[in-house]
Amino acid sequence: MTFSGVLARIVTLAMISIFTQNAIFDRAFGANVAIYASRKENHVLGFTAGITVITTLASIVTYFIDKPMLALEHGYYYMPLIYIGVIGVLYVAGLLIMWKAFHKTYKMVRRYAHLAVFNCAVIGALFLNSTYGSNLPSYIGYGFGSGVGFFAACFMLNIAQEQLDSEKIPRIFRGYPIMMIYIGIISLALNVLTGYTSEF
């Protein structure tokens, strides 16, 4: 495969995971973390940067693990533990690098880093890669796109926050319930626009 072909595959899969297979709007992966992150504008960028880095790096690592493990008779049963182990190693390595090289950043992110790393959006992207991914560019594109799609969803939730917290919303629906309704409406709209979910 040529370099342009590899790049096209990565971009195509990234676009699919951002729009037609958005982790939150298509599969509801990490919706609770997205709602939490969208409450403050400075959290949106931090959370989504952490998720994007982890999903991309973990996708690269799990590409080399998936084929030998899935070839085993019961290899699929061990995949959740392996994925959690990969995510855990990347999490600890990332925190150590930030602690040594970027101490101010480490102080800011250490309280929330575990929420960005250990959630359904990250592990869901790895499972989708193992199920549908065929080569390394597919894994990289879908892993990176999952993080960017998480950012797009958090951004949409953040800009709607003020309207959804208004006095016009009945008190019983304010907060988490209205956000879930909003996510459901956006999900329906995206599914109507795409017509179907593209598998990669």
CSV table of N, CA and C in Angstrom, one decimal, residues 45-150:
chain,number,residue,atom,x,y,z
A,45,LEU,N,-11.4,20.4,26.3
A,45,LEU,CA,-10.2,20.2,25.6
A,45,LEU,C,-9.3,19.2,26.3
A,46,GLY,N,-9.2,19.3,27.6
A,46,GLY,CA,-8.3,18.4,28.4
A,46,GLY,C,-8.8,16.9,28.3
A,47,PHE,N,-10.1,16.7,28.5
A,47,PHE,CA,-10.6,15.4,28.5
A,47,PHE,C,-10.4,14.8,27.1
A,48,THR,N,-10.8,15.5,26.1
A,48,THR,CA,-10.7,15.0,24.7
A,48,THR,C,-9.3,14.8,24.2
A,49,ALA,N,-8.4,15.6,24.7
A,49,ALA,CA,-7.0,15.4,24.3
A,49,ALA,C,-6.5,14.1,25.0
A,50,GLY,N,-6.8,13.9,26.2
A,50,GLY,CA,-6.4,12.6,26.9
A,50,GLY,C,-7.0,11.4,26.2
A,51,ILE,N,-8.3,11.5,25.8
A,51,ILE,CA,-9.0,10.3,25.2
A,51,ILE,C,-8.4,10.1,23.8
A,52,THR,N,-8.1,11.2,23.0
A,52,THR,CA,-7.5,11.0,21.7
A,52,THR,C,-6.2,10.4,21.7
A,53,VAL,N,-5.3,10.8,22.7
A,53,VAL,CA,-4.0,10.3,22.8
A,53,VAL,C,-4.1,8.8,23.2
A,54,ILE,N,-4.9,8.5,24.1
A,54,ILE,CA,-5.0,7.1,24.6
A,54,ILE,C,-5.6,6.2,23.5
A,55,THR,N,-6.7,6.6,22.9
A,55,THR,CA,-7.3,5.7,21.9
A,55,THR,C,-6.3,5.5,20.7
A,56,THR,N,-5.6,6.5,20.3
A,56,THR,CA,-4.6,6.4,19.2
A,56,THR,C,-3.5,5.4,19.6
A,57,LEU,N,-2.9,5.7,20.7
A,57,LEU,CA,-1.7,4.9,21.1
A,57,LEU,C,-2.2,3.4,21.5
A,58,ALA,N,-3.3,3.3,22.1
A,58,ALA,CA,-3.8,1.9,22.5
A,58,ALA,C,-4.2,1.2,21.2
A,59,SER,N,-4.7,1.9,20.2
A,59,SER,CA,-5.1,1.2,19.0
A,59,SER,C,-3.8,0.7,18.3
A,60,ILE,N,-2.7,1.4,18.3
A,60,ILE,CA,-1.5,1.0,17.7
A,60,ILE,C,-1.0,-0.3,18.4
A,61,VAL,N,-1.0,-0.2,19.7
A,61,VAL,CA,-0.4,-1.3,20.5
A,61,VAL,C,-1.3,-2.6,20.3
A,62,THR,N,-2.6,-2.4,20.4
A,62,THR,CA,-3.5,-3.6,20.3
A,62,THR,C,-3.6,-4.2,18.9
A,63,TYR,N,-3.2,-3.4,17.9
A,63,TYR,CA,-3.1,-4.0,16.6
A,63,TYR,C,-2.1,-5.2,16.6
A,64,PHE,N,-1.0,-5.0,17.3
A,64,PHE,CA,0.0,-6.1,17.3
A,64,PHE,C,-0.4,-7.2,18.3
A,65,ILE,N,-1.3,-7.0,19.1
A,65,ILE,CA,-1.7,-8.0,20.1
A,65,ILE,C,-2.9,-8.8,19.6
A,66,ASP,N,-3.8,-8.1,18.8
A,66,ASP,CA,-5.1,-8.7,18.4
A,66,ASP,C,-4.9,-10.0,17.6
A,67,LYS,N,-4.1,-10.0,16.6
A,67,LYS,CA,-4.1,-11.1,15.7
A,67,LYS,C,-3.6,-12.4,16.4
A,68,PRO,N,-2.5,-12.3,17.2
A,68,PRO,CA,-2.1,-13.6,17.9
A,68,PRO,C,-3.1,-14.0,19.0
A,69,MET,N,-3.7,-13.0,19.6
A,69,MET,CA,-4.7,-13.4,20.7
A,69,MET,C,-6.0,-14.0,20.1
A,70,LEU,N,-6.5,-13.4,19.0
A,70,LEU,CA,-7.7,-13.9,18.4
A,70,LEU,C,-7.5,-15.2,17.7
A,71,ALA,N,-6.3,-15.5,17.4
A,71,ALA,CA,-6.0,-16.9,16.8
A,71,ALA,C,-6.1,-18.0,17.8
A,72,LEU,N,-6.0,-17.7,19.1
A,72,LEU,CA,-6.2,-18.7,20.1
A,72,LEU,C,-7.6,-19.1,20.2
A,73,GLU,N,-7.9,-20.3,20.7
A,73,GLU,CA,-9.2,-20.8,20.8
A,73,GLU,C,-10.2,-19.9,21.7
A,74,HIS,N,-9.7,-19.5,22.8
A,74,HIS,CA,-10.5,-18.7,23.7
A,74,HIS,C,-9.9,-17.3,23.9
A,75,GLY,N,-9.1,-16.9,22.9
A,75,GLY,CA,-8.4,-15.6,23.0
A,75,GLY,C,-9.4,-14.4,23.2
A,76,TYR,N,-10.5,-14.5,22.6
A,76,TYR,CA,-11.5,-13.4,22.7
A,76,TYR,C,-11.9,-13.1,24.1
A,77,TYR,N,-11.9,-14.1,24.9
A,77,TYR,CA,-12.4,-13.9,26.3
A,77,TYR,C,-11.3,-13.2,27.1
A,78,TYR,N,-10.1,-13.2,26.7
A,78,TYR,CA,-9.0,-12.5,27.5
A,78,TYR,C,-8.8,-11.1,27.0
A,79,MET,N,-9.5,-10.7,25.9
A,79,MET,CA,-9.3,-9.4,25.3
A,79,MET,C,-9.6,-8.2,26.3
A,80,PRO,N,-10.7,-8.3,27.0
A,80,PRO,CA,-11.0,-7.2,28.0
A,80,PRO,C,-9.9,-6.9,29.0
A,81,LEU,N,-9.3,-8.0,29.5
A,81,LEU,CA,-8.2,-7.9,30.5
A,81,LEU,C,-7.0,-7.3,29.8
A,82,ILE,N,-6.7,-7.7,28.6
A,82,ILE,CA,-5.5,-7.3,27.8
A,82,ILE,C,-5.7,-5.8,27.5
A,83,TYR,N,-6.9,-5.4,27.1
A,83,TYR,CA,-7.1,-4.0,26.7
A,83,TYR,C,-7.0,-3.1,28.0
A,84,ILE,N,-7.6,-3.5,29.1
A,84,ILE,CA,-7.4,-2.8,30.3
A,84,ILE,C,-6.0,-2.7,30.8
A,85,GLY,N,-5.2,-3.8,30.6
A,85,GLY,CA,-3.8,-3.7,30.9
A,85,GLY,C,-3.0,-2.7,30.0
A,86,VAL,N,-3.3,-2.7,28.7
A,86,VAL,CA,-2.7,-1.8,27.8
A,86,VAL,C,-3.0,-0.4,28.1
A,87,ILE,N,-4.3,-0.1,28.4
A,87,ILE,CA,-4.7,1.2,28.8
A,87,ILE,C,-4.0,1.6,30.1
A,88,GLY,N,-4.0,0.7,31.1
A,88,GLY,CA,-3.3,1.0,32.4
A,88,GLY,C,-1.8,1.3,32.2
A,89,VAL,N,-1.1,0.6,31.4
A,89,VAL,CA,0.3,0.8,31.2
A,89,VAL,C,0.5,2.2,30.5
A,90,LEU,N,-0.3,2.5,29.5
A,90,LEU,CA,-0.2,3.8,28.9
A,90,LEU,C,-0.5,4.9,29.8
A,91,TYR,N,-1.5,4.7,30.7
A,91,TYR,CA,-1.9,5.7,31.7
A,91,TYR,C,-0.8,6.0,32.6
A,92,VAL,N,-0.2,5.0,33.2
A,92,VAL,CA,0.9,5.2,34.1
A,92,VAL,C,2.1,5.8,33.4
A,93,ALA,N,2.4,5.3,32.2
A,93,ALA,CA,3.6,5.9,31.5
A,93,ALA,C,3.3,7.4,31.2
A,94,GLY,N,2.1,7.7,30.8
A,94,GLY,CA,1.8,9.1,30.5
A,94,GLY,C,1.9,10.0,31.7
A,95,LEU,N,1.4,9.5,32.9
A,95,LEU,CA,1.5,10.3,34.1
A,95,LEU,C,3.0,10.5,34.5
A,96,LEU,N,3.8,9.4,34.4
A,96,LEU,CA,5.2,9.5,34.7
A,96,LEU,C,5.9,10.5,33.8
A,97,ILE,N,5.6,10.5,32.5
A,97,ILE,CA,6.3,11.4,31.6
A,97,ILE,C,5.9,12.9,32.0
A,98,MET,N,4.6,13.1,32.3
A,98,MET,CA,4.1,14.4,32.6
A,98,MET,C,4.7,14.8,34.0
A,99,TRP,N,4.9,13.9,34.9
A,99,TRP,CA,5.4,14.2,36.2
A,99,TRP,C,6.9,14.7,36.1
A,100,LYS,N,7.6,14.0,35.2
A,100,LYS,CA,9.1,14.3,35.1
A,100,LYS,C,9.3,15.5,34.2
A,101,ALA,N,8.6,15.6,33.1
A,101,ALA,CA,8.9,16.6,32.1
A,101,ALA,C,8.0,17.9,32.1
A,102,PHE,N,6.7,17.6,32.5
A,102,PHE,CA,5.7,18.7,32.5
A,102,PHE,C,5.0,18.8,33.9
A,103,HIS,N,5.7,19.2,34.9
A,103,HIS,CA,5.2,19.1,36.3
A,103,HIS,C,4.0,19.9,36.5
A,104,LYS,N,3.9,21.1,35.9
A,104,LYS,CA,2.7,22.0,36.1
A,104,LYS,C,1.5,21.3,35.4
A,105,THR,N,1.7,20.8,34.2
A,105,THR,CA,0.6,20.1,33.6
A,105,THR,C,0.1,18.9,34.4
A,106,TYR,N,1.1,18.2,34.9
A,106,TYR,CA,0.8,17.0,35.8
A,106,TYR,C,-0.1,17.4,37.0
A,107,LYS,N,0.2,18.5,37.6
A,107,LYS,CA,-0.6,19.0,38.7
A,107,LYS,C,-2.1,19.3,38.3
A,108,MET,N,-2.2,19.8,37.1
A,108,MET,CA,-3.6,20.1,36.6
A,108,MET,C,-4.4,18.9,36.2
A,109,VAL,N,-3.7,17.9,35.6
A,109,VAL,CA,-4.5,16.8,35.1
A,109,VAL,C,-4.6,15.6,36.0
A,110,ARG,N,-3.8,15.5,37.1
A,110,ARG,CA,-3.8,14.3,37.8
A,110,ARG,C,-5.1,13.9,38.5
A,111,ARG,N,-6.0,14.9,38.8
A,111,ARG,CA,-7.2,14.6,39.5
A,111,ARG,C,-8.3,14.1,38.5
A,112,TYR,N,-8.1,14.4,37.2
A,112,TYR,CA,-9.1,14.0,36.2
A,112,TYR,C,-8.6,13.0,35.1
A,113,ALA,N,-7.4,12.7,35.1
A,113,ALA,CA,-6.8,11.9,34.1
A,113,ALA,C,-7.4,10.5,34.0
A,114,HIS,N,-7.7,9.9,35.2
A,114,HIS,CA,-8.3,8.6,35.2
A,114,HIS,C,-9.7,8.6,34.5
A,115,LEU,N,-10.5,9.7,34.6
A,115,LEU,CA,-11.8,9.7,34.0
A,115,LEU,C,-11.6,9.8,32.5
A,116,ALA,N,-10.6,10.5,32.0
A,116,ALA,CA,-10.4,10.5,30.5
A,116,ALA,C,-9.9,9.2,29.9
A,117,VAL,N,-9.1,8.5,30.7
A,117,VAL,CA,-8.5,7.3,30.2
A,117,VAL,C,-9.3,6.0,30.4
A,118,PHE,N,-9.9,5.8,31.6
A,118,PHE,CA,-10.6,4.6,31.9
A,118,PHE,C,-12.1,4.9,31.7
A,119,ASN,N,-12.6,4.8,30.5
A,119,ASN,CA,-14.0,5.0,30.2
A,119,ASN,C,-14.4,4.1,29.0
A,120,CYS,N,-15.7,4.0,28.8
A,120,CYS,CA,-16.2,3.2,27.7
A,120,CYS,C,-15.8,3.6,26.3
A,121,ALA,N,-15.6,4.9,26.1
A,121,ALA,CA,-15.2,5.4,24.8
A,121,ALA,C,-13.9,4.8,24.4
A,122,VAL,N,-12.9,4.7,25.3
A,122,VAL,CA,-11.6,4.2,25.0
A,122,VAL,C,-11.6,2.7,24.7
A,123,ILE,N,-12.2,2.0,25.6
A,123,ILE,CA,-12.2,0.5,25.5
A,123,ILE,C,-13.1,0.1,24.4
A,124,GLY,N,-14.2,0.9,24.1
A,124,GLY,CA,-15.1,0.6,23.0
A,124,GLY,C,-14.4,0.7,21.7
A,125,ALA,N,-13.6,1.7,21.5
A,125,ALA,CA,-12.8,1.9,20.3
A,125,ALA,C,-11.9,0.7,20.0
A,126,LEU,N,-11.3,0.2,21.1
A,126,LEU,CA,-10.4,-0.9,20.9
A,126,LEU,C,-11.2,-2.2,20.5
A,127,PHE,N,-12.3,-2.4,21.1
A,127,PHE,CA,-13.1,-3.6,20.7
A,127,PHE,C,-13.6,-3.4,19.3
A,128,LEU,N,-14.0,-2.3,18.9
A,128,LEU,CA,-14.5,-2.1,17.5
A,128,LEU,C,-13.3,-2.3,16.5
A,129,ASN,N,-12.1,-1.9,16.9
A,129,ASN,CA,-10.9,-2.1,16.1
A,129,ASN,C,-10.7,-3.6,15.9
A,130,SER,N,-10.8,-4.4,17.0
A,130,SER,CA,-10.5,-5.8,17.0
A,130,SER,C,-11.6,-6.5,16.2
A,131,THR,N,-12.8,-6.0,16.2
A,131,THR,CA,-13.9,-6.6,15.4
A,131,THR,C,-13.9,-6.3,13.9
A,132,TYR,N,-13.7,-5.0,13.6
A,132,TYR,CA,-13.8,-4.6,12.2
A,132,TYR,C,-12.5,-4.2,11.6
A,133,GLY,N,-11.5,-3.8,12.3
A,133,GLY,CA,-10.2,-3.3,11.8
A,133,GLY,C,-9.5,-4.4,11.0
A,134,SER,N,-8.9,-4.0,9.9
A,134,SER,CA,-8.2,-5.0,9.1
A,134,SER,C,-6.7,-4.8,9.1
A,135,ASN,N,-6.2,-3.5,9.2
A,135,ASN,CA,-4.8,-3.3,9.1
A,135,ASN,C,-4.5,-2.1,10.0
A,136,LEU,N,-3.2,-1.8,10.1
A,136,LEU,CA,-2.7,-0.7,11.0
A,136,LEU,C,-3.3,0.6,10.7
A,137,PRO,N,-3.4,1.1,9.5
A,137,PRO,CA,-4.0,2.4,9.2
A,137,PRO,C,-5.5,2.4,9.7
A,138,SER,N,-6.2,1.3,9.6
A,138,SER,CA,-7.6,1.3,10.0
A,138,SER,C,-7.6,1.5,11.6
A,139,TYR,N,-6.7,0.8,12.3
A,139,TYR,CA,-6.7,0.9,13.7
A,139,TYR,C,-6.4,2.4,14.1
A,140,ILE,N,-5.3,2.9,13.5
A,140,ILE,CA,-4.9,4.3,13.8
A,140,ILE,C,-6.0,5.3,13.5
A,141,GLY,N,-6.6,5.2,12.3
A,141,GLY,CA,-7.7,6.1,11.9
A,141,GLY,C,-8.9,6.0,12.8
A,142,TYR,N,-9.3,4.8,13.2
A,142,TYR,CA,-10.5,4.7,14.0
A,142,TYR,C,-10.2,5.2,15.4
A,143,GLY,N,-9.0,4.9,15.9
A,143,GLY,CA,-8.6,5.3,17.3
A,143,GLY,C,-8.5,6.8,17.4
A,144,PHE,N,-7.8,7.4,16.4
A,144,PHE,CA,-7.7,8.9,16.4
A,144,PHE,C,-9.1,9.5,16.2
A,145,GLY,N,-9.9,9.0,15.3
A,145,GLY,CA,-11.2,9.6,15.0
A,145,GLY,C,-12.1,9.4,16.2
A,146,SER,N,-12.0,8.4,17.0
A,146,SER,CA,-12.9,8.2,18.1
A,146,SER,C,-12.6,9.3,19.1
A,147,GLY,N,-11.4,9.7,19.3
A,147,GLY,CA,-11.1,10.8,20.2
A,147,GLY,C,-11.6,12.2,19.7
A,148,VAL,N,-11.4,12.4,18.4
A,148,VAL,CA,-11.9,13.7,17.8
A,148,VAL,C,-13.4,13.7,17.8
A,149,GLY,N,-14.0,12.5,17.6
A,149,GLY,CA,-15.5,12.5,17.6
A,149,GLY,C,-16.0,12.7,19.0
A,150,PHE,N,-15.2,12.3,20.0
A,150,PHE,CA,-15.6,12.6,21.4
A,150,PHE,C,-15.5,14.1,21.7
